[in-house]
Amino acid sequence: TSLLLMAGIMVAVGLCRRLTRRRLHAHQRLCTFLLEMFSTFQICACTNELCLLGNVEPKPHTALTLTYGFTVLHGLTLTGSTCNPCGTLQPMWGGGISVKMGGLKIAAQFVAAVLARVFMHFIWSLEMAEPHFGALSQGCSSPMQTTETQAFCIELLFSVVFQLSVLRVEGVNPKYKVHLIALLITMLVYAGGNLTGAIFNPALAFSLHANCFYDKFFSYSLVYWIAPSLGKFLILYVF
């Protein structure tokens, strides 16, 4: 049921993206906003569901296999979208897009993060699958299982490794590039998923653990917003 749910989300987002391109291509800003919002919604909604499947046996093989598979699907179906505020900083820094357009994309990403969270809470309330039972009663499922300093360093390091790898594979054939990125993300999740969640995406972190931001806002913003953004700026400064 969970796999069918995620497949349904991807099909619906694909249809929405195609309809947006056809009907709103003349309205550049609105089209850009909606495309980025739909794409980020897909990643956030599917990742919310994947987090519920993390304890499915055999552990961690099932979770890692699903992470790799759906990362490949995201890469194949969401071409042209960054779905990550840190990724949007690169074209803004290099002058590829204006500051207004970059801000519009980042706003779309956080709007999508909130919508995905609300949508998945509604789906979980229906209790259509076994992993959904009790999902809403868990409250804040904090992914930070280490000290704040170590978590900051881990997310910073993972952001640097990820962003640097993305730059290095830009010239690779897209058919192979998506698998390389998916493999890298899976390896990072395996290496640090039990410590910080290995998110390195501020919008995704906000969607997955929004409840945790209320009473620990500084701690979570430092680890899941500032650390990956700082990692991106380090890459942009060096390269």
PDB file of C-alpha atoms in Angstrom:
ATOM      1  CA  THR A   1       0.000   0.000   0.000  1.00  0.00           C
ATOM      2  CA  SER A   2       2.811   2.419   0.825  1.00  0.00           C
ATOM      3  CA  LEU A   3       4.525   1.712  -2.492  1.00  0.00           C
ATOM      4  CA  LEU A   4       1.257   2.250  -4.365  1.00  0.00           C
ATOM      5  CA  LEU A   5       0.738   5.495  -2.469  1.00  0.00           C
ATOM      6  CA  MET A   6       4.161   6.815  -3.435  1.00  0.00           C
ATOM      7  CA  ALA A   7       3.691   5.692  -7.044  1.00  0.00           C
ATOM      8  CA  GLY A   8       0.345   7.496  -7.101  1.00  0.00           C
ATOM      9  CA  ILE A   9       1.961  10.677  -5.796  1.00  0.00           C
ATOM     10  CA  MET A  10       4.598  10.520  -8.522  1.00  0.00           C
ATOM     11  CA  VAL A  11       2.013   9.989 -11.259  1.00  0.00           C
ATOM     12  CA  ALA A  12      -0.141  12.858  -9.965  1.00  0.00           C
ATOM     13  CA  VAL A  13       2.853  15.198  -9.737  1.00  0.00           C
ATOM     14  CA  GLY A  14       3.942  14.221 -13.246  1.00  0.00           C
ATOM     15  CA  LEU A  15       0.505  15.097 -14.606  1.00  0.00           C
ATOM     16  CA  CYS A  16       0.479  18.402 -12.732  1.00  0.00           C
ATOM     17  CA  ARG A  17       3.924  19.323 -14.052  1.00  0.00           C
ATOM     18  CA  ARG A  18       2.928  18.501 -17.620  1.00  0.00           C
ATOM     19  CA  LEU A  19      -0.304  20.492 -17.327  1.00  0.00           C
ATOM     20  CA  THR A  20       1.587  23.440 -15.835  1.00  0.00           C
ATOM     21  CA  ARG A  21       4.079  23.498 -18.715  1.00  0.00           C
ATOM     22  CA  ARG A  22       1.310  23.372 -21.309  1.00  0.00           C
ATOM     23  CA  ARG A  23      -1.065  25.930 -19.829  1.00  0.00           C
ATOM     24  CA  LEU A  24       1.242  28.377 -18.041  1.00  0.00           C
ATOM     25  CA  HIS A  25       4.368  28.498 -20.195  1.00  0.00           C
ATOM     26  CA  ALA A  26       3.620  32.145 -21.002  1.00  0.00           C
ATOM     27  CA  HIS A  27       3.596  33.063 -17.299  1.00  0.00           C
ATOM     28  CA  GLN A  28       7.212  32.361 -16.431  1.00  0.00           C
ATOM     29  CA  ARG A  29       7.198  33.160 -12.726  1.00  0.00           C
ATOM     30  CA  LEU A  30       3.987  31.303 -11.939  1.00  0.00           C
ATOM     31  CA  CYS A  31       5.117  28.347 -14.034  1.00  0.00           C
ATOM     32  CA  THR A  32       8.490  28.237 -12.272  1.00  0.00           C
ATOM     33  CA  PHE A  33       6.876  28.461  -8.856  1.00  0.00           C
ATOM     34  CA  LEU A  34       4.397  25.648  -9.524  1.00  0.00           C
ATOM     35  CA  LEU A  35       6.949  23.335 -11.138  1.00  0.00           C
ATOM     36  CA  GLU A  36       9.309  23.710  -8.201  1.00  0.00           C
ATOM     37  CA  MET A  37       6.462  23.326  -5.723  1.00  0.00           C
ATOM     38  CA  PHE A  38       5.115  20.141  -7.336  1.00  0.00           C
ATOM     39  CA  SER A  39       8.590  18.619  -7.575  1.00  0.00           C
ATOM     40  CA  THR A  40       9.495  19.375  -3.962  1.00  0.00           C
ATOM     41  CA  PHE A  41       6.096  18.108  -2.848  1.00  0.00           C
ATOM     42  CA  GLN A  42       6.829  14.755  -4.491  1.00  0.00           C
ATOM     43  CA  ILE A  43      10.172  14.365  -2.735  1.00  0.00           C
ATOM     44  CA  CYS A  44       8.871  15.486   0.661  1.00  0.00           C
ATOM     45  CA  ALA A  45       5.713  13.372   0.535  1.00  0.00           C
ATOM     46  CA  CYS A  46       7.534  10.230  -0.598  1.00  0.00           C
ATOM     47  CA  THR A  47      10.302  10.707   1.961  1.00  0.00           C
ATOM     48  CA  ASN A  48       7.735  11.136   4.732  1.00  0.00           C
ATOM     49  CA  GLU A  49       6.301   7.765   3.748  1.00  0.00           C
ATOM     50  CA  LEU A  50       9.754   6.186   3.413  1.00  0.00           C
ATOM     51  CA  CYS A  51      10.577   7.203   6.981  1.00  0.00           C
ATOM     52  CA  LEU A  52       7.707   5.021   8.174  1.00  0.00           C
ATOM     53  CA  LEU A  53       9.200   2.071   6.298  1.00  0.00           C
ATOM     54  CA  GLY A  54      12.599   2.399   7.972  1.00  0.00           C
ATOM     55  CA  ASN A  55      11.827  -0.401  10.430  1.00  0.00           C
ATOM     56  CA  VAL A  56      10.610  -2.895   7.832  1.00  0.00           C
ATOM     57  CA  GLU A  57      12.610  -6.132   7.927  1.00  0.00           C
ATOM     58  CA  PRO A  58      15.240  -6.856   6.881  1.00  0.00           C
ATOM     59  CA  LYS A  59      16.814  -3.731   8.313  1.00  0.00           C
ATOM     60  CA  PRO A  60      18.435  -1.646   6.927  1.00  0.00           C
ATOM     61  CA  HIS A  61      18.404  -3.362   3.528  1.00  0.00           C
ATOM     62  CA  THR A  62      14.756  -2.616   2.736  1.00  0.00           C
ATOM     63  CA  ALA A  63      14.995   1.060   3.648  1.00  0.00           C
ATOM     64  CA  LEU A  64      18.229   1.540   1.700  1.00  0.00           C
ATOM     65  CA  THR A  65      16.863  -0.269  -1.358  1.00  0.00           C
ATOM     66  CA  LEU A  66      13.739   1.902  -1.333  1.00  0.00           C
ATOM     67  CA  THR A  67      15.875   5.016  -0.837  1.00  0.00           C
ATOM     68  CA  TYR A  68      18.001   4.165  -3.852  1.00  0.00           C
ATOM     69  CA  GLY A  69      15.035   3.176  -6.035  1.00  0.00           C
ATOM     70  CA  PHE A  70      12.923   6.229  -5.331  1.00  0.00           C
ATOM     71  CA  THR A  71      15.905   8.578  -5.608  1.00  0.00           C
ATOM     72  CA  VAL A  72      16.445   7.241  -9.126  1.00  0.00           C
ATOM     73  CA  LEU A  73      12.757   7.744  -9.911  1.00  0.00           C
ATOM     74  CA  HIS A  74      12.863  11.289  -8.553  1.00  0.00           C
ATOM     75  CA  GLY A  75      15.899  12.043 -10.681  1.00  0.00           C
ATOM     76  CA  LEU A  76      14.241  10.679 -13.815  1.00  0.00           C
ATOM     77  CA  THR A  77      10.863  12.376 -13.315  1.00  0.00           C
ATOM     78  CA  LEU A  78      11.856  15.747 -11.836  1.00  0.00           C
ATOM     79  CA  THR A  79      14.364  17.004 -14.374  1.00  0.00           C
ATOM     80  CA  GLY A  80      14.873  20.749 -14.267  1.00  0.00           C
ATOM     81  CA  SER A  81      13.958  21.131 -10.583  1.00  0.00           C
ATOM     82  CA  THR A  82      16.368  21.440  -7.662  1.00  0.00           C
ATOM     83  CA  CYS A  83      13.917  20.704  -4.805  1.00  0.00           C
ATOM     84  CA  ASN A  84      16.589  21.917  -2.400  1.00  0.00           C
ATOM     85  CA  PRO A  85      17.175  25.511  -1.246  1.00  0.00           C
ATOM     86  CA  CYS A  86      20.918  24.809  -1.151  1.00  0.00           C
ATOM     87  CA  GLY A  87      20.829  23.711  -4.790  1.00  0.00           C
ATOM     88  CA  THR A  88      19.036  26.927  -5.723  1.00  0.00           C
ATOM     89  CA  LEU A  89      21.889  28.986  -4.282  1.00  0.00           C
ATOM     90  CA  GLN A  90      24.309  27.838  -6.992  1.00  0.00           C
ATOM     91  CA  PRO A  91      22.626  29.473 -10.027  1.00  0.00           C
ATOM     92  CA  MET A  92      21.890  32.542  -7.893  1.00  0.00           C
ATOM     93  CA  TRP A  93      25.575  32.803  -6.957  1.00  0.00           C
ATOM     94  CA  GLY A  94      26.715  32.279 -10.550  1.00  0.00           C
ATOM     95  CA  GLY A  95      24.194  34.686 -12.027  1.00  0.00           C
ATOM     96  CA  GLY A  96      22.243  31.963 -13.820  1.00  0.00           C
ATOM     97  CA  ILE A  97      18.998  33.183 -12.292  1.00  0.00           C
ATOM     98  CA  SER A  98      18.041  36.437 -10.607  1.00  0.00           C
ATOM     99  CA  VAL A  99      17.736  36.811  -6.858  1.00  0.00           C
ATOM    100  CA  LYS A 100      13.966  37.248  -7.240  1.00  0.00           C
ATOM    101  CA  MET A 101      13.632  34.026  -9.217  1.00  0.00           C
ATOM    102  CA  GLY A 102      15.835  32.177  -6.739  1.00  0.00           C
ATOM    103  CA  GLY A 103      13.780  33.480  -3.844  1.00  0.00           C
ATOM    104  CA  LEU A 104      10.625  32.400  -5.669  1.00  0.00           C
ATOM    105  CA  LYS A 105      11.970  28.859  -6.021  1.00  0.00           C
ATOM    106  CA  ILE A 106      13.007  28.665  -2.371  1.00  0.00           C
ATOM    107  CA  ALA A 107       9.575  29.919  -1.315  1.00  0.00           C
ATOM    108  CA  ALA A 108       7.970  27.253  -3.498  1.00  0.00           C
ATOM    109  CA  GLN A 109      10.129  24.578  -1.872  1.00  0.00           C
ATOM    110  CA  PHE A 110       9.068  25.501   1.652  1.00  0.00           C
ATOM    111  CA  VAL A 111       5.415  25.831   0.641  1.00  0.00           C
ATOM    112  CA  ALA A 112       5.644  22.340  -0.827  1.00  0.00           C
ATOM    113  CA  ALA A 113       7.276  21.068   2.367  1.00  0.00           C
ATOM    114  CA  VAL A 114       4.316  22.274   4.424  1.00  0.00           C
ATOM    115  CA  LEU A 115       1.749  20.949   1.937  1.00  0.00           C
ATOM    116  CA  ALA A 116       3.447  17.549   1.849  1.00  0.00           C
ATOM    117  CA  ARG A 117       3.432  17.363   5.641  1.00  0.00           C
ATOM    118  CA  VAL A 118      -0.279  18.236   5.828  1.00  0.00           C
ATOM    119  CA  PHE A 119      -1.152  15.829   3.016  1.00  0.00           C
ATOM    120  CA  MET A 120       0.739  12.915   4.542  1.00  0.00           C
ATOM    121  CA  HIS A 121      -0.823  13.549   7.950  1.00  0.00           C
ATOM    122  CA  PHE A 122      -4.235  13.301   6.296  1.00  0.00           C
ATOM    123  CA  ILE A 123      -3.251  10.059   4.547  1.00  0.00           C
ATOM    124  CA  TRP A 124      -1.867   8.588   7.767  1.00  0.00           C
ATOM    125  CA  SER A 125      -5.074   9.472   9.592  1.00  0.00           C
ATOM    126  CA  LEU A 126      -6.923   7.141   7.207  1.00  0.00           C
ATOM    127  CA  GLU A 127      -4.691   4.250   8.383  1.00  0.00           C
ATOM    128  CA  MET A 128      -4.711   2.526   4.999  1.00  0.00           C
ATOM    129  CA  ALA A 129      -1.496   0.589   5.704  1.00  0.00           C
ATOM    130  CA  GLU A 130       0.079  -0.981   8.763  1.00  0.00           C
ATOM    131  CA  PRO A 131       2.946   1.560   8.986  1.00  0.00           C
ATOM    132  CA  HIS A 132       0.313   4.319   9.266  1.00  0.00           C
ATOM    133  CA  PHE A 133      -1.084   2.966  12.523  1.00  0.00           C
ATOM    134  CA  GLY A 134      -0.013   5.313  15.286  1.00  0.00           C
ATOM    135  CA  ALA A 135       2.082   7.479  12.953  1.00  0.00           C
ATOM    136  CA  LEU A 136       0.324  10.655  14.058  1.00  0.00           C
ATOM    137  CA  SER A 137       0.710   9.889  17.763  1.00  0.00           C
ATOM    138  CA  GLN A 138       4.506   9.766  17.557  1.00  0.00           C
ATOM    139  CA  GLY A 139       4.799  13.549  17.704  1.00  0.00           C
ATOM    140  CA  CYS A 140       8.304  14.826  17.062  1.00  0.00           C
ATOM    141  CA  SER A 141      10.382  12.009  15.619  1.00  0.00           C
ATOM    142  CA  SER A 142      13.740  13.642  16.234  1.00  0.00           C
ATOM    143  CA  PRO A 143      16.421  12.293  13.872  1.00  0.00           C
ATOM    144  CA  MET A 144      19.243  13.817  15.899  1.00  0.00           C
ATOM    145  CA  GLN A 145      20.782  10.950  17.874  1.00  0.00           C
ATOM    146  CA  THR A 146      24.082  12.614  18.719  1.00  0.00           C
ATOM    147  CA  THR A 147      25.362  15.894  20.113  1.00  0.00           C
ATOM    148  CA  GLU A 148      24.465  19.145  18.420  1.00  0.00           C
ATOM    149  CA  THR A 149      28.095  19.825  17.461  1.00  0.00           C
ATOM    150  CA  GLN A 150      28.572  16.386  15.901  1.00  0.00           C
ATOM    151  CA  ALA A 151      25.230  16.635  14.099  1.00  0.00           C
ATOM    152  CA  PHE A 152      26.234  20.030  12.687  1.00  0.00           C
ATOM    153  CA  CYS A 153      29.556  18.660  11.440  1.00  0.00           C
ATOM    154  CA  ILE A 154      27.914  15.588   9.906  1.00  0.00           C
ATOM    155  CA  GLU A 155      25.289  17.578   7.985  1.00  0.00           C
ATOM    156  CA  LEU A 156      27.951  20.076   6.894  1.00  0.00           C
ATOM    157  CA  LEU A 157      30.235  17.292   5.667  1.00  0.00           C
ATOM    158  CA  PHE A 158      27.419  15.461   3.892  1.00  0.00           C
ATOM    159  CA  SER A 159      26.309  18.681   2.193  1.00  0.00           C
ATOM    160  CA  VAL A 160      29.851  19.354   0.975  1.00  0.00           C
ATOM    161  CA  VAL A 161      30.273  15.787  -0.309  1.00  0.00           C
ATOM    162  CA  PHE A 162      26.891  15.811  -2.020  1.00  0.00           C
ATOM    163  CA  GLN A 163      27.198  19.240  -3.639  1.00  0.00           C
ATOM    164  CA  LEU A 164      30.776  18.558  -4.770  1.00  0.00           C
ATOM    165  CA  SER A 165      29.722  15.231  -6.292  1.00  0.00           C
ATOM    166  CA  VAL A 166      26.853  16.904  -8.133  1.00  0.00           C
ATOM    167  CA  LEU A 167      29.295  19.391  -9.655  1.00  0.00           C
ATOM    168  CA  ARG A 168      31.710  16.616 -10.642  1.00  0.00           C
ATOM    169  CA  VAL A 169      29.092  14.519 -12.474  1.00  0.00           C
ATOM    170  CA  GLU A 170      27.547  17.388 -14.430  1.00  0.00           C
ATOM    171  CA  GLY A 171      29.151  16.168 -17.655  1.00  0.00           C
ATOM    172  CA  VAL A 172      28.112  12.540 -17.171  1.00  0.00           C
ATOM    173  CA  ASN A 173      25.418  11.006 -19.357  1.00  0.00           C
ATOM    174  CA  PRO A 174      22.043  11.663 -17.616  1.00  0.00           C
ATOM    175  CA  LYS A 175      21.208   7.938 -17.745  1.00  0.00           C
ATOM    176  CA  TYR A 176      24.211   7.186 -15.535  1.00  0.00           C
ATOM    177  CA  LYS A 177      24.245  10.443 -13.602  1.00  0.00           C
ATOM    178  CA  VAL A 178      20.942   9.753 -11.863  1.00  0.00           C
ATOM    179  CA  HIS A 179      22.214   6.370 -10.641  1.00  0.00           C
ATOM    180  CA  LEU A 180      25.467   7.868  -9.366  1.00  0.00           C
ATOM    181  CA  ILE A 181      23.592  10.532  -7.390  1.00  0.00           C
ATOM    182  CA  ALA A 182      21.138   7.951  -6.038  1.00  0.00           C
ATOM    183  CA  LEU A 183      24.005   5.687  -4.979  1.00  0.00           C
ATOM    184  CA  LEU A 184      25.739   8.582  -3.232  1.00  0.00           C
ATOM    185  CA  ILE A 185      22.576   9.573  -1.348  1.00  0.00           C
ATOM    186  CA  THR A 186      22.008   5.958  -0.305  1.00  0.00           C
ATOM    187  CA  MET A 187      25.577   5.707   0.978  1.00  0.00           C
ATOM    188  CA  LEU A 188      25.202   8.942   2.957  1.00  0.00           C
ATOM    189  CA  VAL A 189      21.913   7.734   4.446  1.00  0.00           C
ATOM    190  CA  TYR A 190      23.602   4.471   5.431  1.00  0.00           C
ATOM    191  CA  ALA A 191      26.568   6.305   6.954  1.00  0.00           C
ATOM    192  CA  GLY A 192      24.708   8.956   8.924  1.00  0.00           C
ATOM    193  CA  GLY A 193      21.029   8.133   8.837  1.00  0.00           C
ATOM    194  CA  ASN A 194      21.080   6.782  12.373  1.00  0.00           C
ATOM    195  CA  LEU A 195      22.816   9.932  13.670  1.00  0.00           C
ATOM    196  CA  THR A 196      21.167  12.877  11.929  1.00  0.00           C
ATOM    197  CA  GLY A 197      18.903  11.376   9.275  1.00  0.00           C
ATOM    198  CA  ALA A 198      21.358  12.484   6.568  1.00  0.00           C
ATOM    199  CA  ILE A 199      18.915  15.036   5.161  1.00  0.00           C
ATOM    200  CA  PHE A 200      21.142  17.950   3.966  1.00  0.00           C
ATOM    201  CA  ASN A 201      18.034  19.654   2.521  1.00  0.00           C
ATOM    202  CA  PRO A 202      16.431  22.467   4.603  1.00  0.00           C
ATOM    203  CA  ALA A 203      13.008  22.142   2.946  1.00  0.00           C
ATOM    204  CA  LEU A 204      12.928  18.370   3.362  1.00  0.00           C
ATOM    205  CA  ALA A 205      14.040  18.671   6.996  1.00  0.00           C
ATOM    206  CA  PHE A 206      11.210  21.123   7.642  1.00  0.00           C
ATOM    207  CA  SER A 207       8.686  18.747   6.091  1.00  0.00           C
ATOM    208  CA  LEU A 208       9.928  15.652   7.922  1.00  0.00           C
ATOM    209  CA  HIS A 209      10.436  17.129  11.371  1.00  0.00           C
ATOM    210  CA  ALA A 210       8.388  20.322  11.495  1.00  0.00           C
ATOM    211  CA  ASN A 211       7.106  19.534  14.998  1.00  0.00           C
ATOM    212  CA  CYS A 212      10.677  19.466  16.278  1.00  0.00           C
ATOM    213  CA  PHE A 213      11.233  23.097  15.295  1.00  0.00           C
ATOM    214  CA  TYR A 214       8.867  24.523  17.903  1.00  0.00           C
ATOM    215  CA  ASP A 215      10.820  24.135  21.130  1.00  0.00           C
ATOM    216  CA  LYS A 216      14.254  23.453  19.594  1.00  0.00           C
ATOM    217  CA  PHE A 217      14.222  25.934  16.755  1.00  0.00           C
ATOM    218  CA  PHE A 218      17.821  27.116  17.124  1.00  0.00           C
ATOM    219  CA  SER A 219      19.218  23.595  17.402  1.00  0.00           C
ATOM    220  CA  TYR A 220      17.371  22.278  14.357  1.00  0.00           C
ATOM    221  CA  SER A 221      17.896  25.381  12.247  1.00  0.00           C
ATOM    222  CA  LEU A 222      21.624  25.195  13.032  1.00  0.00           C
ATOM    223  CA  VAL A 223      21.929  21.536  12.000  1.00  0.00           C
ATOM    224  CA  TYR A 224      19.387  21.233   9.192  1.00  0.00           C
ATOM    225  CA  TRP A 225      19.322  24.734   7.714  1.00  0.00           C
ATOM    226  CA  ILE A 226      22.599  26.504   8.422  1.00  0.00           C
ATOM    227  CA  ALA A 227      24.945  23.493   8.109  1.00  0.00           C
ATOM    228  CA  PRO A 228      23.864  22.416   4.577  1.00  0.00           C
ATOM    229  CA  SER A 229      23.707  26.041   3.427  1.00  0.00           C
ATOM    230  CA  LEU A 230      27.210  26.667   4.781  1.00  0.00           C
ATOM    231  CA  GLY A 231      28.399  23.534   2.988  1.00  0.00           C
ATOM    232  CA  LYS A 232      26.999  24.861  -0.262  1.00  0.00           C
ATOM    233  CA  PHE A 233      28.689  28.235   0.193  1.00  0.00           C
ATOM    234  CA  LEU A 234      32.008  26.507   0.895  1.00  0.00           C
ATOM    235  CA  ILE A 235      31.713  24.626  -2.407  1.00  0.00           C
ATOM    236  CA  LEU A 236      30.748  27.790  -4.288  1.00  0.00           C
ATOM    237  CA  TYR A 237      33.639  29.720  -2.739  1.00  0.00           C
ATOM    238  CA  VAL A 238      36.243  27.056  -3.499  1.00  0.00           C
ATOM    239  CA  PHE A 239      35.055  25.981  -6.933  1.00  0.00           C
TER     240      PHE A 239
END
